Coordinates of C-alpha atoms in Angstrom, one line a residue:
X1 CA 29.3 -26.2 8.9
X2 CA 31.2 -24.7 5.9
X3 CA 28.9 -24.1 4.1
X4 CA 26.7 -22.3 6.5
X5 CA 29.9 -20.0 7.5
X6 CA 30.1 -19.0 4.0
X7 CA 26.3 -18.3 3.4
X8 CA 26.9 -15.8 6.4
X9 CA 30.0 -14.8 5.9
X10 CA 28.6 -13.7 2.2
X11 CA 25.7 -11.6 4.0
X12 CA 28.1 -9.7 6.0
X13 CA 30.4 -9.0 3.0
X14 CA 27.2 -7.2 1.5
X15 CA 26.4 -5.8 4.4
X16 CA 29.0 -2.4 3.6
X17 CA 27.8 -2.3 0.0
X18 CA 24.1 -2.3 1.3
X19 CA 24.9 0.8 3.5
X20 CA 26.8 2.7 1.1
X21 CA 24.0 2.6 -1.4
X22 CA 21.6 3.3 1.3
X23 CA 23.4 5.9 2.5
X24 CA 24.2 7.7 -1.4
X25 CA 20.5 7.6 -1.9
X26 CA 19.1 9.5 1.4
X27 CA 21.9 11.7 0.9
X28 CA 21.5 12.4 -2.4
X29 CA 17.9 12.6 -2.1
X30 CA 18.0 15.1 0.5
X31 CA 20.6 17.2 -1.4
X32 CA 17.7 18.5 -3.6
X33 CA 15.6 20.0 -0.5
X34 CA 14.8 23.5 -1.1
X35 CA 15.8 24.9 2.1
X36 CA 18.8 26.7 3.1
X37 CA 20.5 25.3 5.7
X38 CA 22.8 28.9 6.1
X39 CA 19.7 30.8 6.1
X40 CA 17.8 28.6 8.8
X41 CA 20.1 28.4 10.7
X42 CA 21.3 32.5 11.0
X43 CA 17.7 33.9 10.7
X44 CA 16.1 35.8 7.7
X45 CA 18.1 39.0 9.6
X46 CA 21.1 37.2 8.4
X47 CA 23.2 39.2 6.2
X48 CA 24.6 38.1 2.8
X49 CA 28.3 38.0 3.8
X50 CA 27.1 35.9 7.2
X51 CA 25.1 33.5 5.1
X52 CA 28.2 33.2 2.8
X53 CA 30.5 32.3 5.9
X54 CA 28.5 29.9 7.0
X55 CA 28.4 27.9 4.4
X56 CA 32.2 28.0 3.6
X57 CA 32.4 27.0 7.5
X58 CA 30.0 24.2 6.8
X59 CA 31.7 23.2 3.4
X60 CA 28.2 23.9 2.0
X61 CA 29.4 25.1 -1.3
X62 CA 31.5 22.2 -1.8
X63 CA 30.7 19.5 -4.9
X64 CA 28.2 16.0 -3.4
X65 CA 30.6 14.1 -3.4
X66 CA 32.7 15.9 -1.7
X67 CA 29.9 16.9 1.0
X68 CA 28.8 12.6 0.6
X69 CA 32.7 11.6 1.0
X70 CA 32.7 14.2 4.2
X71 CA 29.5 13.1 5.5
X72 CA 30.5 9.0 5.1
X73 CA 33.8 9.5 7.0
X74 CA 31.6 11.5 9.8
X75 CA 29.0 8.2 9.7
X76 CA 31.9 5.7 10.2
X77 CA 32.7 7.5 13.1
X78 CA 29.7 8.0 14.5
X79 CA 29.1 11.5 13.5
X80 CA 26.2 12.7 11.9
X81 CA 26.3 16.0 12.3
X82 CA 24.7 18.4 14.3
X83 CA 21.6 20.5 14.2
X84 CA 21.0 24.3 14.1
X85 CA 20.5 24.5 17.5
X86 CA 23.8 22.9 17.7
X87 CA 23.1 19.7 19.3
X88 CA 25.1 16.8 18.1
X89 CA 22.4 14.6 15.9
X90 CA 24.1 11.2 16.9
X91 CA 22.8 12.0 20.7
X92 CA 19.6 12.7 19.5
X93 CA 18.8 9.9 17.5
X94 CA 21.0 7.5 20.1
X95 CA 18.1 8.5 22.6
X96 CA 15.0 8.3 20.3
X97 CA 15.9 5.2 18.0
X98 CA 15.9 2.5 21.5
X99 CA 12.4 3.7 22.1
X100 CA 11.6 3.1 18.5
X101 CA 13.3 -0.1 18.5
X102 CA 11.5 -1.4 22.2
X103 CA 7.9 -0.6 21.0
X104 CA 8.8 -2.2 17.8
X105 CA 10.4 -5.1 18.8
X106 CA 7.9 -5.6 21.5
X107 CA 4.6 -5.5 19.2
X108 CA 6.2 -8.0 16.9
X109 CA 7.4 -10.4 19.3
X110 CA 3.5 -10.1 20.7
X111 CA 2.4 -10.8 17.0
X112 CA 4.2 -13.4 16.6
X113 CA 3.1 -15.4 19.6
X114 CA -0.7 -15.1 18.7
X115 CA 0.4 -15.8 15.3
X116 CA 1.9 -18.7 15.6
X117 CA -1.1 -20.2 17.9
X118 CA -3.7 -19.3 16.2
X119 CA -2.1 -20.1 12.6
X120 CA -1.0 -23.6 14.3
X121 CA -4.5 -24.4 15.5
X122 CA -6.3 -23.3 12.3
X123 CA -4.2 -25.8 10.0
X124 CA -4.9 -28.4 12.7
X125 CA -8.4 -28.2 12.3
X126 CA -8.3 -27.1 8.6
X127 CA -11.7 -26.2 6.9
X128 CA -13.6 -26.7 10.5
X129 CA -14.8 -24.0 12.6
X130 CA -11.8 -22.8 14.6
X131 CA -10.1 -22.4 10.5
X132 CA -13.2 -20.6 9.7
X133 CA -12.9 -18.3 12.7
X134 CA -9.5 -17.6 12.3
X135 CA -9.1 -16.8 9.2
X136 CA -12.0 -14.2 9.5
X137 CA -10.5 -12.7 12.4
X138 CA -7.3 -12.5 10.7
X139 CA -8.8 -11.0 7.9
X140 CA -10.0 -8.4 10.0
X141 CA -6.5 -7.7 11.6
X142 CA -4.8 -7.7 8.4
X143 CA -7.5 -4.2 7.0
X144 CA -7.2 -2.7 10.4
X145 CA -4.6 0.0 10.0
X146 CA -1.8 1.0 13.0
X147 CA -2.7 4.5 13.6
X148 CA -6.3 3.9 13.4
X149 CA -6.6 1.0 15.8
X150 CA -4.3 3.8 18.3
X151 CA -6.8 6.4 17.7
X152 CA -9.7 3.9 18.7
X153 CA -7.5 2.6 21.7
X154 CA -7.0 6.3 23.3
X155 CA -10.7 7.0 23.0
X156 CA -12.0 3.4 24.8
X157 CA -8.9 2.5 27.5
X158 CA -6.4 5.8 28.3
X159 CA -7.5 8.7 30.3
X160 CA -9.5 10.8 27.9
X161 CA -12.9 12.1 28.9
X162 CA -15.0 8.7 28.4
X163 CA -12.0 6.8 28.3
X164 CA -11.4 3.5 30.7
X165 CA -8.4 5.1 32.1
X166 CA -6.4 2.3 32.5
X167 CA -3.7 3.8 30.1
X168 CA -2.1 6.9 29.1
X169 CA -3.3 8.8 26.6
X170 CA 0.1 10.9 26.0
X171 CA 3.2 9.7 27.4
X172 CA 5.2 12.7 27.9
X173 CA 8.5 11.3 29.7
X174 CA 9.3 7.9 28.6
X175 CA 10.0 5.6 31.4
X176 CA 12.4 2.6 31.5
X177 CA 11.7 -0.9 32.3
X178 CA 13.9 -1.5 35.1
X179 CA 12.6 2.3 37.0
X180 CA 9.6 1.4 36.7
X181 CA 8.6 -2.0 35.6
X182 CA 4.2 -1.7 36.1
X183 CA 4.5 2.0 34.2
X184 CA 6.7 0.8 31.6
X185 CA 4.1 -2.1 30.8
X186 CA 1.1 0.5 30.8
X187 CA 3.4 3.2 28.4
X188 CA 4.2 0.7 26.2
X189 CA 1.1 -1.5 25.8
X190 CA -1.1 0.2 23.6
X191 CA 1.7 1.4 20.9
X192 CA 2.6 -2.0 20.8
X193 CA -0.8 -3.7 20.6
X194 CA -1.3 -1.1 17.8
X195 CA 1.1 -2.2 15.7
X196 CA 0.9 -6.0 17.0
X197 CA -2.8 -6.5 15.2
X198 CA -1.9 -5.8 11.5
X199 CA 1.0 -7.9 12.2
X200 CA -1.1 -10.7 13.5
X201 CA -3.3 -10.7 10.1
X202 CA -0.8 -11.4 7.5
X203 CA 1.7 -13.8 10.1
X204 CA -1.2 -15.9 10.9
X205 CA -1.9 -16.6 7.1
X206 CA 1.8 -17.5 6.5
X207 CA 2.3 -19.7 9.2
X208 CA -1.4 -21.6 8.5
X209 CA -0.6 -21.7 4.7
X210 CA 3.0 -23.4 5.6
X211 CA 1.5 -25.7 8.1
X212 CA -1.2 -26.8 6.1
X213 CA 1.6 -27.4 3.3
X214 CA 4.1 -29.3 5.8
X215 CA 1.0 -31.2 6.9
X216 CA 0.6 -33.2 3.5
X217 CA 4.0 -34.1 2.9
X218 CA 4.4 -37.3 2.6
X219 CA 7.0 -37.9 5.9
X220 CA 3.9 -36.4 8.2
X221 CA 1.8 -39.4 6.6
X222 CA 4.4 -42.0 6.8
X223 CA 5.2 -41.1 10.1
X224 CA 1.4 -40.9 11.2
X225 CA 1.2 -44.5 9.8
X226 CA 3.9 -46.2 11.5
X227 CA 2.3 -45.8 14.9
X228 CA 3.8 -42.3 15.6
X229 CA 1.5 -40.1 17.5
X230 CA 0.2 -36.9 15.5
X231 CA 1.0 -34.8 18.1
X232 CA 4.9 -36.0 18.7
X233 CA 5.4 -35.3 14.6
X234 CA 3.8 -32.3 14.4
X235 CA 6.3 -31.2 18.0
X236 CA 9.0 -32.4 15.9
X237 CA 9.2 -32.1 12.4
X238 CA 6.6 -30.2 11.5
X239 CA 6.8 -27.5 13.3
X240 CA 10.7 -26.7 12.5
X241 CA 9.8 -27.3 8.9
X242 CA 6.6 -24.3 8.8
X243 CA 9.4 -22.0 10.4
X244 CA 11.2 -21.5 7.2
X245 CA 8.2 -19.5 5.3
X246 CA 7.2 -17.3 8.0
X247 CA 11.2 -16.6 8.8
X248 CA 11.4 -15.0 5.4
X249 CA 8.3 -12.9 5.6
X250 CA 9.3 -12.1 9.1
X251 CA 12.4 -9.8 7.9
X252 CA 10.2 -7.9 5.5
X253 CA 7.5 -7.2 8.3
X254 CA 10.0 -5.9 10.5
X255 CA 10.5 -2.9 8.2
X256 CA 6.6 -2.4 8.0
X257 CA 6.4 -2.6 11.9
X258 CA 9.4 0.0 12.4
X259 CA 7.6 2.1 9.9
X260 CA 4.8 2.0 11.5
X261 CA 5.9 2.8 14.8
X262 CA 7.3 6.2 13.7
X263 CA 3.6 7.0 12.8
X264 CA 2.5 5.6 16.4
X265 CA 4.8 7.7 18.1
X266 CA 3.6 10.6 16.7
X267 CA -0.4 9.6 17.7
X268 CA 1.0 8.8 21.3
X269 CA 3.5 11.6 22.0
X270 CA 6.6 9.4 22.6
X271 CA 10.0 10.6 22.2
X272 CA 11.3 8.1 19.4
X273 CA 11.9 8.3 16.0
X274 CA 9.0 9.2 14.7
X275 CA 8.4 12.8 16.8
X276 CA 12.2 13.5 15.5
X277 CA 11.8 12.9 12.2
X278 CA 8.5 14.8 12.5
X279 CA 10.2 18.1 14.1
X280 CA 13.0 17.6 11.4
X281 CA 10.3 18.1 9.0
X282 CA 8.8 20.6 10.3
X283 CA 11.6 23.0 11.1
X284 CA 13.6 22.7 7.9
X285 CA 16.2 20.5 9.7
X286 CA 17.9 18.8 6.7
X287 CA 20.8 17.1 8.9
X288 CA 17.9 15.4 11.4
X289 CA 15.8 14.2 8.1
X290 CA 18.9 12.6 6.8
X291 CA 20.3 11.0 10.1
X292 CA 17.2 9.2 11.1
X293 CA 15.9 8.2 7.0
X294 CA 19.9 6.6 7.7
X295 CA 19.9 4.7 10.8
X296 CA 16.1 3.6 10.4
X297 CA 17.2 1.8 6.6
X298 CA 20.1 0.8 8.1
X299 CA 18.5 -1.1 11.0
X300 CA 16.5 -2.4 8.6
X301 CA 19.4 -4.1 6.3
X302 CA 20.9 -5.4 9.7
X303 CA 17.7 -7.1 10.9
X304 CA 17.6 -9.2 8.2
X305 CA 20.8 -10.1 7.8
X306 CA 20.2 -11.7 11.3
X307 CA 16.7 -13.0 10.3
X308 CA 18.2 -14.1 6.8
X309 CA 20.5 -16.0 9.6
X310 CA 18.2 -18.0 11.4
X311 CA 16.6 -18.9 7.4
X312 CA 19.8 -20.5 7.2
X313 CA 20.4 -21.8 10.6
X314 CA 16.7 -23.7 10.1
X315 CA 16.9 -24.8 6.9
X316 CA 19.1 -27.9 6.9
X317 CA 19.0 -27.7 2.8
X318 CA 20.2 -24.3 2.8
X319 CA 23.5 -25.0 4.8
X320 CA 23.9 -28.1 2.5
X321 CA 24.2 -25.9 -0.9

């Protein structure tokens, strides 16, 4: 048990030098943009000496690091600036990035289900016809990209002309699951079966390939040999075992998958992170850019510092180092 509370107690100690560097490099990076902030924000009618005061109000002219030392105590506090409309970024992002993080979090868990069946049955019945099947239909998931697989979803099952209209094709006000529990389930289920598929592809190899590995150990056979029903060792031992592999590439796919739901949200019209970032872009707004690259990456470190958790919590040998 010591050992495992310093394994985690050494991920959280990173965890502040992970965001620093995270946050040094979006906001250095988006120190070189080539728009004015003073001059977007007033107006090209701005005059000179207007354009000069805002940017001593803003501390524009003062050196990175001083901007990056004010910006960093702001971010500690919650503060990430505000817009040129003058609405606070932090509320912004605080009511996009839960929608992000639900159709995320949803399409994974829905990937990871299937996956684990379907990798589970095809090292089973390894080099037999349901392995044969499943490997080619988790080929096919793994080339199928996100954003195409939405496009083809609106066109056969929302409410397009020629669609099934069983879905929506645009969801303009995003409902929650406890106001409406049956419209939540039709809003979210085709963003997250979009992003579930690719998923499915590449979790379904891992977990077969770590199976199939587990499988040959000699314990399984040993086990199998003494009288022990296959089924009861693969319940077991085996299955806790295979866990360890896909665990790892779990973390990294979570990344992907958020990634990927910014471009979903855009395809669907959904009021996450992905339409912010999108109308940061495309109205110059430096300050929104830099508050969502930030809290996206930074989700990203935490998850897996939680997923790199469980690693340790189901590895036995791990805690024993």
């Amino acid at each position: 048990m010591s050992n495992l509370i310093r394994l985690i107690g050494r991920r959280l100690l990173a965890l502040p030098v992970m965001v620093l560097g995270v946050t040094l490099l979006v906001f250095v990076v988006m120190s070189f943009s080539s728009a004015d902030p003073a001059r977007l924000a007033l107006g090209e009618a701005a005059s000179a000496d207007a354009l000069e005061q805002y940017r001593i109000d803003h501390h524009l002219n003062d050196p990175l690091l001083t901007r990056f030392w004010d910006y960093l105590v702001g971010l500690v506090q919650g503060d990430l600036g505000q817009s040129f409309t003058g609405v606070d970024i932090s509320r912004l992002i605080s009511d996009a990035f839960p929608i992000t993080l639900q159709i995320t979090l949803i399409g994974l868990a829905v990937a990871i289900i299937i996956a684990a069946v379907l990798g589970i049955i095809a090292a089973l019945y390894r080099d037999r016809w349901p392995d044969q099947v499943i490997r080619v239909v988790s080929i096919a998931c793994l080339a199928t990209p996100s954003f195409w697989l939405a496009l083809l979803l609106i066109q056969w099952l929302t409410d397009v002309p020629g669609g099934a209209g069983i879905f929506p094709a645009l969801i303009t006000n995003w409902v929650h699951f406890f106001d409406d529990p049956g419209e939540y389930v039709r809003q979210v289920f085709l963003p997250a079966l979009a992003i579930a598929v690719p998923n499915i592809g590449s979790l379904t190899r891992v977990v077969r390939t770590a199976m199939v590995e587990e499988l040959d150990r000699d314990y399984v056979r040993t086990a199998i040999g003494a009288g022990i029903p296959k089924r009861i060792v693969v319940a077991r031992n085996v299955l806790r075992n295979a866990l360890i592999t896909p665990l790892t590439v779990l973390g990294l796919r979570v990344g992907y998958a958020m990634g990927g739901a910014v471009v979903i949200e855009i395809i669907f019209n959904i009021k996450g992170m992905g339409q912010l970032i999108l109308d940061g872009i495309t109205r110059n707004e430096v300050n929104i850019v830099q508050g969502v690259s930030i809290t996206v990456a930074l989700a990203f470190i935490v998850i897996n510092i939680i997923v790199d958790m469980l690693y340790v919590l189901v590895n036995p040998r791990i805690r024993s180092v």
